[in-house]
Coordinates of N, CA and C in Angstrom, one line a residue:
X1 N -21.0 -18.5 2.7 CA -21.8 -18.6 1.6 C -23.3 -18.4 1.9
X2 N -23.8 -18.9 2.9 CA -25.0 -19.0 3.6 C -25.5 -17.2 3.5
X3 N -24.6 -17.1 4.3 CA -24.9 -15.5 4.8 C -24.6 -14.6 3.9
X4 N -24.2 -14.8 2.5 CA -24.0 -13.7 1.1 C -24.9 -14.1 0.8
X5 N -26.1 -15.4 1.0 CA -26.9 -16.1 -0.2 C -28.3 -15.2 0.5
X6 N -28.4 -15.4 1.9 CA -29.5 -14.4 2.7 C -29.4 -13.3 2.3
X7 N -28.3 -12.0 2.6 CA -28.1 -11.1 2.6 C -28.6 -10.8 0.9
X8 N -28.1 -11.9 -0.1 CA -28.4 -11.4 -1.2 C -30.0 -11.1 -1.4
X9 N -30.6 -12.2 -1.0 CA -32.1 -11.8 -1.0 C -32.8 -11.5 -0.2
X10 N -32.2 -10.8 0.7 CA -33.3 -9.5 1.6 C -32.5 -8.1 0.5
X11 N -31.6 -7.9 -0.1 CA -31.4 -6.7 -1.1 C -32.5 -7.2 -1.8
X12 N -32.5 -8.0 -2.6 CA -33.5 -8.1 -3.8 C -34.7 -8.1 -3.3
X13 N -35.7 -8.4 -2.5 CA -36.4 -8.7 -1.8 C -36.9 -6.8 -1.7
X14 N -36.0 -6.2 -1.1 CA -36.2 -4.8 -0.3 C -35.9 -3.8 -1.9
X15 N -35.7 -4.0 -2.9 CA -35.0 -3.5 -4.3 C -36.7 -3.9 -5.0
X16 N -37.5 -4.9 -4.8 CA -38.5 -5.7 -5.6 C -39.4 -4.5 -4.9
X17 N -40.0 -4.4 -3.4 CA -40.5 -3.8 -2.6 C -40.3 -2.2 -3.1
X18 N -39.5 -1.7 -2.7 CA -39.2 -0.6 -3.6 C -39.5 0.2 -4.6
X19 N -39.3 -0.8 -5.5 CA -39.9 -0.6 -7.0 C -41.2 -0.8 -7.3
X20 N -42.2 -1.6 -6.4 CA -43.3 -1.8 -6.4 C -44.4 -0.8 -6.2
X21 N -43.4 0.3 -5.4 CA -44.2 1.4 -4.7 C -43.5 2.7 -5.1
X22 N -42.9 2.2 -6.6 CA -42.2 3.6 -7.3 C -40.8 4.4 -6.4
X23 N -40.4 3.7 -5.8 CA -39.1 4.5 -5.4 C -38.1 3.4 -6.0
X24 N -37.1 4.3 -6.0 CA -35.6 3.8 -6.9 C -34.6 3.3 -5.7
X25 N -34.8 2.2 -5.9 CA -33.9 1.1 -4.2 C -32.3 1.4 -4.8
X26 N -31.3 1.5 -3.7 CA -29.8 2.0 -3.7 C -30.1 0.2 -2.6
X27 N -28.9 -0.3 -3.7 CA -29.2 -1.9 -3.5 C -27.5 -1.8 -2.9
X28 N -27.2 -2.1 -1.9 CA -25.8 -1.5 -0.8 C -25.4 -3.4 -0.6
X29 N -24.7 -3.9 -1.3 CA -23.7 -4.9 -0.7 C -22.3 -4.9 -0.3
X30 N -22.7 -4.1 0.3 CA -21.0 -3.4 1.0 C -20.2 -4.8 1.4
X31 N -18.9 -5.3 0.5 CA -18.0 -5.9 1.3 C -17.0 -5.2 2.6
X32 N -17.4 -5.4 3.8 CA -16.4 -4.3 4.5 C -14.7 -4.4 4.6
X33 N -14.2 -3.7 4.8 CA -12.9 -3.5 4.5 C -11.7 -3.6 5.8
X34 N -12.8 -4.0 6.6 CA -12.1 -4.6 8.2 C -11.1 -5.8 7.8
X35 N -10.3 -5.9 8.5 CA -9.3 -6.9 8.3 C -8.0 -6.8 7.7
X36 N -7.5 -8.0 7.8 CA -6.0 -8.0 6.9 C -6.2 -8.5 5.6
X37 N -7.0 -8.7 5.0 CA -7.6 -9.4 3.6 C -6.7 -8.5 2.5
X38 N -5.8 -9.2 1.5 CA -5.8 -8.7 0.4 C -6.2 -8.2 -0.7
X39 N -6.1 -7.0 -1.3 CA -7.0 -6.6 -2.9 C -7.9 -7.6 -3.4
X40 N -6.6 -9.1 -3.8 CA -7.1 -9.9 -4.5 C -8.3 -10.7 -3.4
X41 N -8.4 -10.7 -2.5 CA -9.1 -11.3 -1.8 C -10.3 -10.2 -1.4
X42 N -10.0 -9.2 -1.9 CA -11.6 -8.3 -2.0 C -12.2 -8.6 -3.1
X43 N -11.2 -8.4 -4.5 CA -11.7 -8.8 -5.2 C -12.8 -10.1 -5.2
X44 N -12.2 -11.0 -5.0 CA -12.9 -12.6 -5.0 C -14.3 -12.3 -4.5
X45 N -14.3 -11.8 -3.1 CA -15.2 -11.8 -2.5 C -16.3 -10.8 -2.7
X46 N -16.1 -9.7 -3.2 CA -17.0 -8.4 -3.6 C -17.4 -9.2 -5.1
X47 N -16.5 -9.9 -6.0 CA -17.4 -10.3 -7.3 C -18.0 -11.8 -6.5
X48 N -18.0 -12.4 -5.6 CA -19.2 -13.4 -5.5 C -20.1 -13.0 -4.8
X49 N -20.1 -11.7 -4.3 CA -21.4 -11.0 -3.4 C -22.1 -10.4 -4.5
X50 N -21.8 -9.6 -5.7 CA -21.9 -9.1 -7.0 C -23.0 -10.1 -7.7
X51 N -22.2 -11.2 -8.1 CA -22.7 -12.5 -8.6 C -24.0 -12.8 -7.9
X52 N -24.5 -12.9 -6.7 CA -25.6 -13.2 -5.9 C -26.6 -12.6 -5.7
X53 N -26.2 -11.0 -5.6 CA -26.9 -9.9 -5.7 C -27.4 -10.1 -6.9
X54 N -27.2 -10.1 -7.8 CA -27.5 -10.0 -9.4 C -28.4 -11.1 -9.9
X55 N -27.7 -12.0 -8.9 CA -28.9 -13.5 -9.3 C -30.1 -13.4 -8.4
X56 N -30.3 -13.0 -7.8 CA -31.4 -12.8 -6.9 C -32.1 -11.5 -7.0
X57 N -31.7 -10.9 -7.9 CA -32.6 -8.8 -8.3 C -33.5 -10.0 -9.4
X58 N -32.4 -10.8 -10.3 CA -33.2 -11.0 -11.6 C -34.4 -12.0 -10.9
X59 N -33.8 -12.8 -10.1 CA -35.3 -13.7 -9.7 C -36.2 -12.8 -9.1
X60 N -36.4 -11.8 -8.4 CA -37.0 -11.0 -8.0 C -37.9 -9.8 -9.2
X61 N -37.3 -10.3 -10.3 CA -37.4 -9.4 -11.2 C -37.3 -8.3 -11.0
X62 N -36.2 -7.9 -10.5 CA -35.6 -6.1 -10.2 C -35.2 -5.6 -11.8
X63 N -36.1 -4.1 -12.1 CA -35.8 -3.9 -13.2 C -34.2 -2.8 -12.8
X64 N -33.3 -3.6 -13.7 CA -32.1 -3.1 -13.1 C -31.5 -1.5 -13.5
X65 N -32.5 -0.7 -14.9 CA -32.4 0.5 -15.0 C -33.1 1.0 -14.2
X66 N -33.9 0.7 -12.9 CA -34.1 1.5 -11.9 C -33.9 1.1 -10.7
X67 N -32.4 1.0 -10.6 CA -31.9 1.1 -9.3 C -30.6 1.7 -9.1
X68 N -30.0 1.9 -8.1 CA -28.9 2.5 -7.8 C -28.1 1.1 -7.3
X69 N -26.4 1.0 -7.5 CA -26.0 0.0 -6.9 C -25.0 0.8 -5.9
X70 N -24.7 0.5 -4.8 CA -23.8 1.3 -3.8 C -23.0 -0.1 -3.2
X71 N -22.1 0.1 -4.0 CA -20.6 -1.1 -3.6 C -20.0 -0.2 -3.3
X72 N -18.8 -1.3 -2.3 CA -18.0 -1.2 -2.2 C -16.8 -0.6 -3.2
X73 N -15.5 -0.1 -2.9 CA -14.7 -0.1 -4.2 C -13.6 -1.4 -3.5
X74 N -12.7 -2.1 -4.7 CA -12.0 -3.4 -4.3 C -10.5 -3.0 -3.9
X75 N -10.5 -2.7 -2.7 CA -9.0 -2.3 -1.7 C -8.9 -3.5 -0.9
X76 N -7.7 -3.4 -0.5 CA -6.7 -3.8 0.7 C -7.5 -3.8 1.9
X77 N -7.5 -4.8 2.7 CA -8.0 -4.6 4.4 C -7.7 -3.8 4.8
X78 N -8.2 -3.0 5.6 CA -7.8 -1.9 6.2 C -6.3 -2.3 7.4
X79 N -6.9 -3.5 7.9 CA -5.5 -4.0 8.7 C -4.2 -4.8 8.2
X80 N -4.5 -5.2 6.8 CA -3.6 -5.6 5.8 C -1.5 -4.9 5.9
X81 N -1.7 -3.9 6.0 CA -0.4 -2.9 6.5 C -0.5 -3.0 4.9
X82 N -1.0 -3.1 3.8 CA -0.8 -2.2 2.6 C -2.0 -1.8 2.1
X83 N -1.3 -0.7 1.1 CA -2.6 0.6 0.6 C -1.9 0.4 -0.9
X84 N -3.1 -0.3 -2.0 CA -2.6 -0.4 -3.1 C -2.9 1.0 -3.8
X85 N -2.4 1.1 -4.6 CA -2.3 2.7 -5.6 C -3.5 2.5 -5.9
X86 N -4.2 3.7 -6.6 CA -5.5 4.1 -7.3 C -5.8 3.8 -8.3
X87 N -4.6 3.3 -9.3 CA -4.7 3.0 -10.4 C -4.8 1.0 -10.3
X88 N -4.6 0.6 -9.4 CA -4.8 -1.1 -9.2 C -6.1 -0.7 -9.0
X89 N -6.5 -0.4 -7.5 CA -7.6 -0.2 -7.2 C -8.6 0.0 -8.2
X90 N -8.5 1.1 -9.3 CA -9.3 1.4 -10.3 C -9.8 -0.3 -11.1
X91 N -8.4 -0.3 -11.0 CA -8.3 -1.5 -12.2 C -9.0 -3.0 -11.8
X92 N -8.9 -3.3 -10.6 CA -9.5 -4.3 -9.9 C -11.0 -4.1 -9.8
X93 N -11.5 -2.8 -9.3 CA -12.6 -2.8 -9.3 C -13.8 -2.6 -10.7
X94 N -13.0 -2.0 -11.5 CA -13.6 -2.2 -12.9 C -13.7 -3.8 -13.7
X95 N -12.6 -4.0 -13.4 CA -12.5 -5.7 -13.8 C -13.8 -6.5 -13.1
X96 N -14.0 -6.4 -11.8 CA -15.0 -6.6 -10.8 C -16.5 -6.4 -11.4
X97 N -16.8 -5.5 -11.5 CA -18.0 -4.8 -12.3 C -18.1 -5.2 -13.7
X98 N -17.5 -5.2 -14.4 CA -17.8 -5.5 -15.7 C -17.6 -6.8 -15.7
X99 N -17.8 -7.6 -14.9 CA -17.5 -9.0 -14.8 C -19.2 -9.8 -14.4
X100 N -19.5 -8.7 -13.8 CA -20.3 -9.3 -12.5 C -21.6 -7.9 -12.3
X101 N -22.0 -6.9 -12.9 CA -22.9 -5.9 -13.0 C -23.2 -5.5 -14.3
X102 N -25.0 -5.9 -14.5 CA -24.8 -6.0 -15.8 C -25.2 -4.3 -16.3
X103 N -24.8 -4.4 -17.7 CA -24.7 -2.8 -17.9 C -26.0 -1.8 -17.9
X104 N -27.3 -2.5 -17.7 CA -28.7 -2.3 -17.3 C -28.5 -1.7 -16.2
X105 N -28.2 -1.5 -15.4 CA -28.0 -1.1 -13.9 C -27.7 0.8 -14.3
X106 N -28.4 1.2 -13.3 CA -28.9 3.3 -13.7 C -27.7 4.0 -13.5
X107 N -26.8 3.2 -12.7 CA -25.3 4.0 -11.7 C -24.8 3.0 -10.7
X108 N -23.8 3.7 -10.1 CA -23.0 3.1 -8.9 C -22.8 4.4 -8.5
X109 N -23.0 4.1 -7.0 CA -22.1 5.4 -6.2 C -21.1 4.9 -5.0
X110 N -20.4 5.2 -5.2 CA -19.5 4.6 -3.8 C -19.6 4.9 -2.3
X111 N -19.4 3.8 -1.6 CA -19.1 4.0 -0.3 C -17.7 4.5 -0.1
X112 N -17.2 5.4 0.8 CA -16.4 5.8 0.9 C -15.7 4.8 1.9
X113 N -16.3 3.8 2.4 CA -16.0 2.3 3.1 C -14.1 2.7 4.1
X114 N -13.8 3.6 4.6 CA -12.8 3.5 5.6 C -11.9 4.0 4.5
X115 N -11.8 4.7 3.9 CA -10.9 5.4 3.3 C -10.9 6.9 3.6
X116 N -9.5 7.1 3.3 CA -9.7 8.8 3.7 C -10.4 9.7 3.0
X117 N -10.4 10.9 3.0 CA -11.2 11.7 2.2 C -10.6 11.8 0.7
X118 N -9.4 12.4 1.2 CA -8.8 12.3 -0.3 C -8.8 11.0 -1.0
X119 N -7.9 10.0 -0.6 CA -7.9 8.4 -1.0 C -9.5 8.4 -1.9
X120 N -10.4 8.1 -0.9 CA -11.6 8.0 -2.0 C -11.8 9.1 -3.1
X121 N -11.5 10.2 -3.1 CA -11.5 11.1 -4.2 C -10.4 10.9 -5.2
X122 N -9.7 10.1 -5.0 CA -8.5 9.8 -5.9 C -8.6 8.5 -6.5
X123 N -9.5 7.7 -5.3 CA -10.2 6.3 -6.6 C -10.8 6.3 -7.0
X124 N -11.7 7.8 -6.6 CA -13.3 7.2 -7.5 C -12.9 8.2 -9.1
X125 N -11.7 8.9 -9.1 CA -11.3 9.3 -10.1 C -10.8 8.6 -11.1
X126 N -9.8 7.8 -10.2 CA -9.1 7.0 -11.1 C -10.3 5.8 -11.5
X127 N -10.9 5.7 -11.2 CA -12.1 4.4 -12.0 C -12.8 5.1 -12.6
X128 N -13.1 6.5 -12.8 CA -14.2 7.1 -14.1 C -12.4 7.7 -14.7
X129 N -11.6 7.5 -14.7 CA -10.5 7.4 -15.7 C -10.4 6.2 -16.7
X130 N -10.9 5.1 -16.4 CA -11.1 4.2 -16.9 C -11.6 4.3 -18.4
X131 N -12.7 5.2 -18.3 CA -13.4 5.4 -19.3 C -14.3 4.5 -20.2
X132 N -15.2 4.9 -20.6 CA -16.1 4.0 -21.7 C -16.9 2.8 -20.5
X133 N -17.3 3.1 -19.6 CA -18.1 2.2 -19.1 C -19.3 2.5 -18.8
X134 N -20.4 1.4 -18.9 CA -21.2 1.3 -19.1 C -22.7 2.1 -18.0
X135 N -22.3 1.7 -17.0 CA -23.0 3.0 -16.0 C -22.4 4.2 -15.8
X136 N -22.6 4.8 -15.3 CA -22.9 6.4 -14.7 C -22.2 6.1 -12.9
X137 N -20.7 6.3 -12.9 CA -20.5 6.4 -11.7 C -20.0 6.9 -11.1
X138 N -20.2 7.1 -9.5 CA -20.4 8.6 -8.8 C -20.3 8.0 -7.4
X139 N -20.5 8.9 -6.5 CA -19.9 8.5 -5.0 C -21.6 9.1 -4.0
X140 N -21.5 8.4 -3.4 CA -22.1 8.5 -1.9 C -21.6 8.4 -0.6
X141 N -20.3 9.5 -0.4 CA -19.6 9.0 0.6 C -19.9 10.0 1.7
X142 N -20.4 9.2 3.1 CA -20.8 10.2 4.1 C -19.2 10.4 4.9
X143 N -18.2 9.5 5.3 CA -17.2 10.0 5.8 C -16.6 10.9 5.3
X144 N -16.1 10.2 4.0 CA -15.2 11.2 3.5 C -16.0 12.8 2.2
X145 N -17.3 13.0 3.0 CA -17.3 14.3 3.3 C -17.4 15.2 4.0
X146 N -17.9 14.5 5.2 CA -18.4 14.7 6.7 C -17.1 15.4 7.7
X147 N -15.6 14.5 7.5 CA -14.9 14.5 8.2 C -14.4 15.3 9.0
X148 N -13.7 16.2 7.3 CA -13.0 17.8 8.0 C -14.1 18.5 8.1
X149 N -15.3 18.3 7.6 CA -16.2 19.4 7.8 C -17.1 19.4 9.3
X150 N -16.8 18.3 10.3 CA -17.3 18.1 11.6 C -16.3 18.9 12.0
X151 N -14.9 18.2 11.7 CA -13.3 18.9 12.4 C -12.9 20.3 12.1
X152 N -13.9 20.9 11.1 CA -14.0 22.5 11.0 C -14.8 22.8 11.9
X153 N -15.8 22.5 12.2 CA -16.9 22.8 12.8 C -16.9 23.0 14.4
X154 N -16.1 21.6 15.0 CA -16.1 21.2 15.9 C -17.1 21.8 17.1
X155 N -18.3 22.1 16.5 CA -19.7 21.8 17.5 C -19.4 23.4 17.7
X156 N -19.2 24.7 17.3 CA -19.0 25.6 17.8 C -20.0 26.4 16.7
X157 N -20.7 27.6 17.1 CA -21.3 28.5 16.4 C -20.4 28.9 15.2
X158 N -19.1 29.7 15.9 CA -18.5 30.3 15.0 C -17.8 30.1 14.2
X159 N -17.9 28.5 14.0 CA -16.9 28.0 13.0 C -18.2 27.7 11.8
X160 N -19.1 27.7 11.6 CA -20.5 27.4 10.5 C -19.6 27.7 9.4
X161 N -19.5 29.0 9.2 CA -19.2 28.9 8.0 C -17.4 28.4 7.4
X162 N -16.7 28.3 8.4 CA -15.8 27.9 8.0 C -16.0 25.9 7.4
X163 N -17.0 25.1 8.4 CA -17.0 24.0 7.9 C -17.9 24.4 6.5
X164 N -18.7 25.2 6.5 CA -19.4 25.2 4.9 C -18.5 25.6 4.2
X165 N -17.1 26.0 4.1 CA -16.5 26.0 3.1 C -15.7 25.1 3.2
X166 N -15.5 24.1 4.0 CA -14.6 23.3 4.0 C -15.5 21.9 2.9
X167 N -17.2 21.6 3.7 CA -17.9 20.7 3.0 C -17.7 20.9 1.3
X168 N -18.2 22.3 1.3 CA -17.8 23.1 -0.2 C -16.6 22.0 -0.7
X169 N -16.0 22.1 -0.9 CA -14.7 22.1 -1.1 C -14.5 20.6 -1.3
X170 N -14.6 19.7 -0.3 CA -15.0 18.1 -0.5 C -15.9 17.5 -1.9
X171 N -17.3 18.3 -1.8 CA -18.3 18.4 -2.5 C -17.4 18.3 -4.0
X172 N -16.8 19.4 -4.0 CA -16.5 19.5 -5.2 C -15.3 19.0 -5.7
X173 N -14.4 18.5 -4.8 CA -13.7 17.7 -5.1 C -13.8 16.2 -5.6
X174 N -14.9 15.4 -5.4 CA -15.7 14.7 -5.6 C -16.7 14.3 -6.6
X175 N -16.7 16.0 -7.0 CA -18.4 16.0 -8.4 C -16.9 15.7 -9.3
X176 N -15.8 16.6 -9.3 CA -14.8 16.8 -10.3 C -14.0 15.2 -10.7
X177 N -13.8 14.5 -9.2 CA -13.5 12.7 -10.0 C -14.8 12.3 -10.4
X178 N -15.9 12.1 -10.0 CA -17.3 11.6 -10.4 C -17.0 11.9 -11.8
X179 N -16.9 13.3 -12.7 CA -16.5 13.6 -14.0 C -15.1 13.4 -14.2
X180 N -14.4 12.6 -13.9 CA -13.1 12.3 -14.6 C -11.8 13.2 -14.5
X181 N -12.2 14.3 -14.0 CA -11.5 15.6 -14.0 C -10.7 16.4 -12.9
X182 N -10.8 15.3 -11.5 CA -9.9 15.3 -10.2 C -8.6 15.5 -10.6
X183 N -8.0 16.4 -10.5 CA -6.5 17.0 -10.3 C -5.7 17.3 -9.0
X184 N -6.5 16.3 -7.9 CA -5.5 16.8 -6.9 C -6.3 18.1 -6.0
X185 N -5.8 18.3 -5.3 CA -6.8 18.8 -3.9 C -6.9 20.6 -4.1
X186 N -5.6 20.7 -4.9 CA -5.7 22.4 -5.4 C -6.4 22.4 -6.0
X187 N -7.3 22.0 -6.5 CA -8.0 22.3 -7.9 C -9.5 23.8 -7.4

């Protein structure tokens, strides 16, 4: 508790700072996803890091239409030995958010937090499937766009443009769940 109660106010603290000097703070309380921890046990824990964050922006007076929030999405430990479907996942993490982020807030972008490439393009679909909620939300995931496009690449001249069409291709698989409209990797 100690260490979500700190961590909450050096976000708000560095979100206050921020805003003071006209830039738009991306307020990141990433719950990590190490472990055998269950959904519901992200859950718990990502809405009382949620909860703290939120109580400490407002004492700070963080105006919360100008900021970005970059959570976590609410999965399975990564050591857990289970991968819940997209549509839990969706469902948990929306429940999570509209519990605990008030609808003032500019967006959310996701960490792509130890998920595969596809996996996070298939949650962050299935949660703007959700529909009718109150921010604008969207992904900021460096793995899972980076991945195949390093392993296209693999440090060689001649592969450039093969990883730029591979990044292509992540990119846009990604804007298309961001808009609700992810069909799967043919698209």
């Amino acid at each position: 508790d100690y260490a979500i109660h700190v961590n909450a106010v050096q976000l708000a603290q560095y979100a206050a700072l921020c805003q003071a000097e006209g830039i738009v703070p991306i307020v990141e309380p990433e719950v990590l996803m190490d472990g055998g921890h269950s959904i519901e046990t992200c859950f718990q824990v990502t809405k009382k890091v949620l909860h703290e964050v939120f109580s400490e922006l407002s004492i700070q007076k963080v105006a919360l239409d100008g900021l970005i929030l970059k959570p976590n999405m609410v999965i399975d430990g990564l050591k857990s030995g289970v991968k819940s479907d997209a549509a839990k996942i969706a469902q948990l993490t929306v429940k999570c958010f509209l519990e605990e982020v008030p609808a003032a807030v500019a967006g959310i972008v996701f960490l792509s937090g130890g998920q595969s490439e596809v996996e996070a393009t298939a949650n962050l679909q299935a949660v703007n499937a959700v529909g009718s909620l109150p921010w604008k939300i969207s992904y900021s995931y460096g793995r899972a766009l980076q991945h195949s496009t390093q392993k296209a690449w693999s440090g060689k001249p001649d592969n450039v443009d093969a990883a730029k069409k591979v990044f292509s291709h992540r990119a846009h698989m990604n804007t298309l769940a961001a808009l609700g409209k992810y069909n799967g990797e043919s698209a």
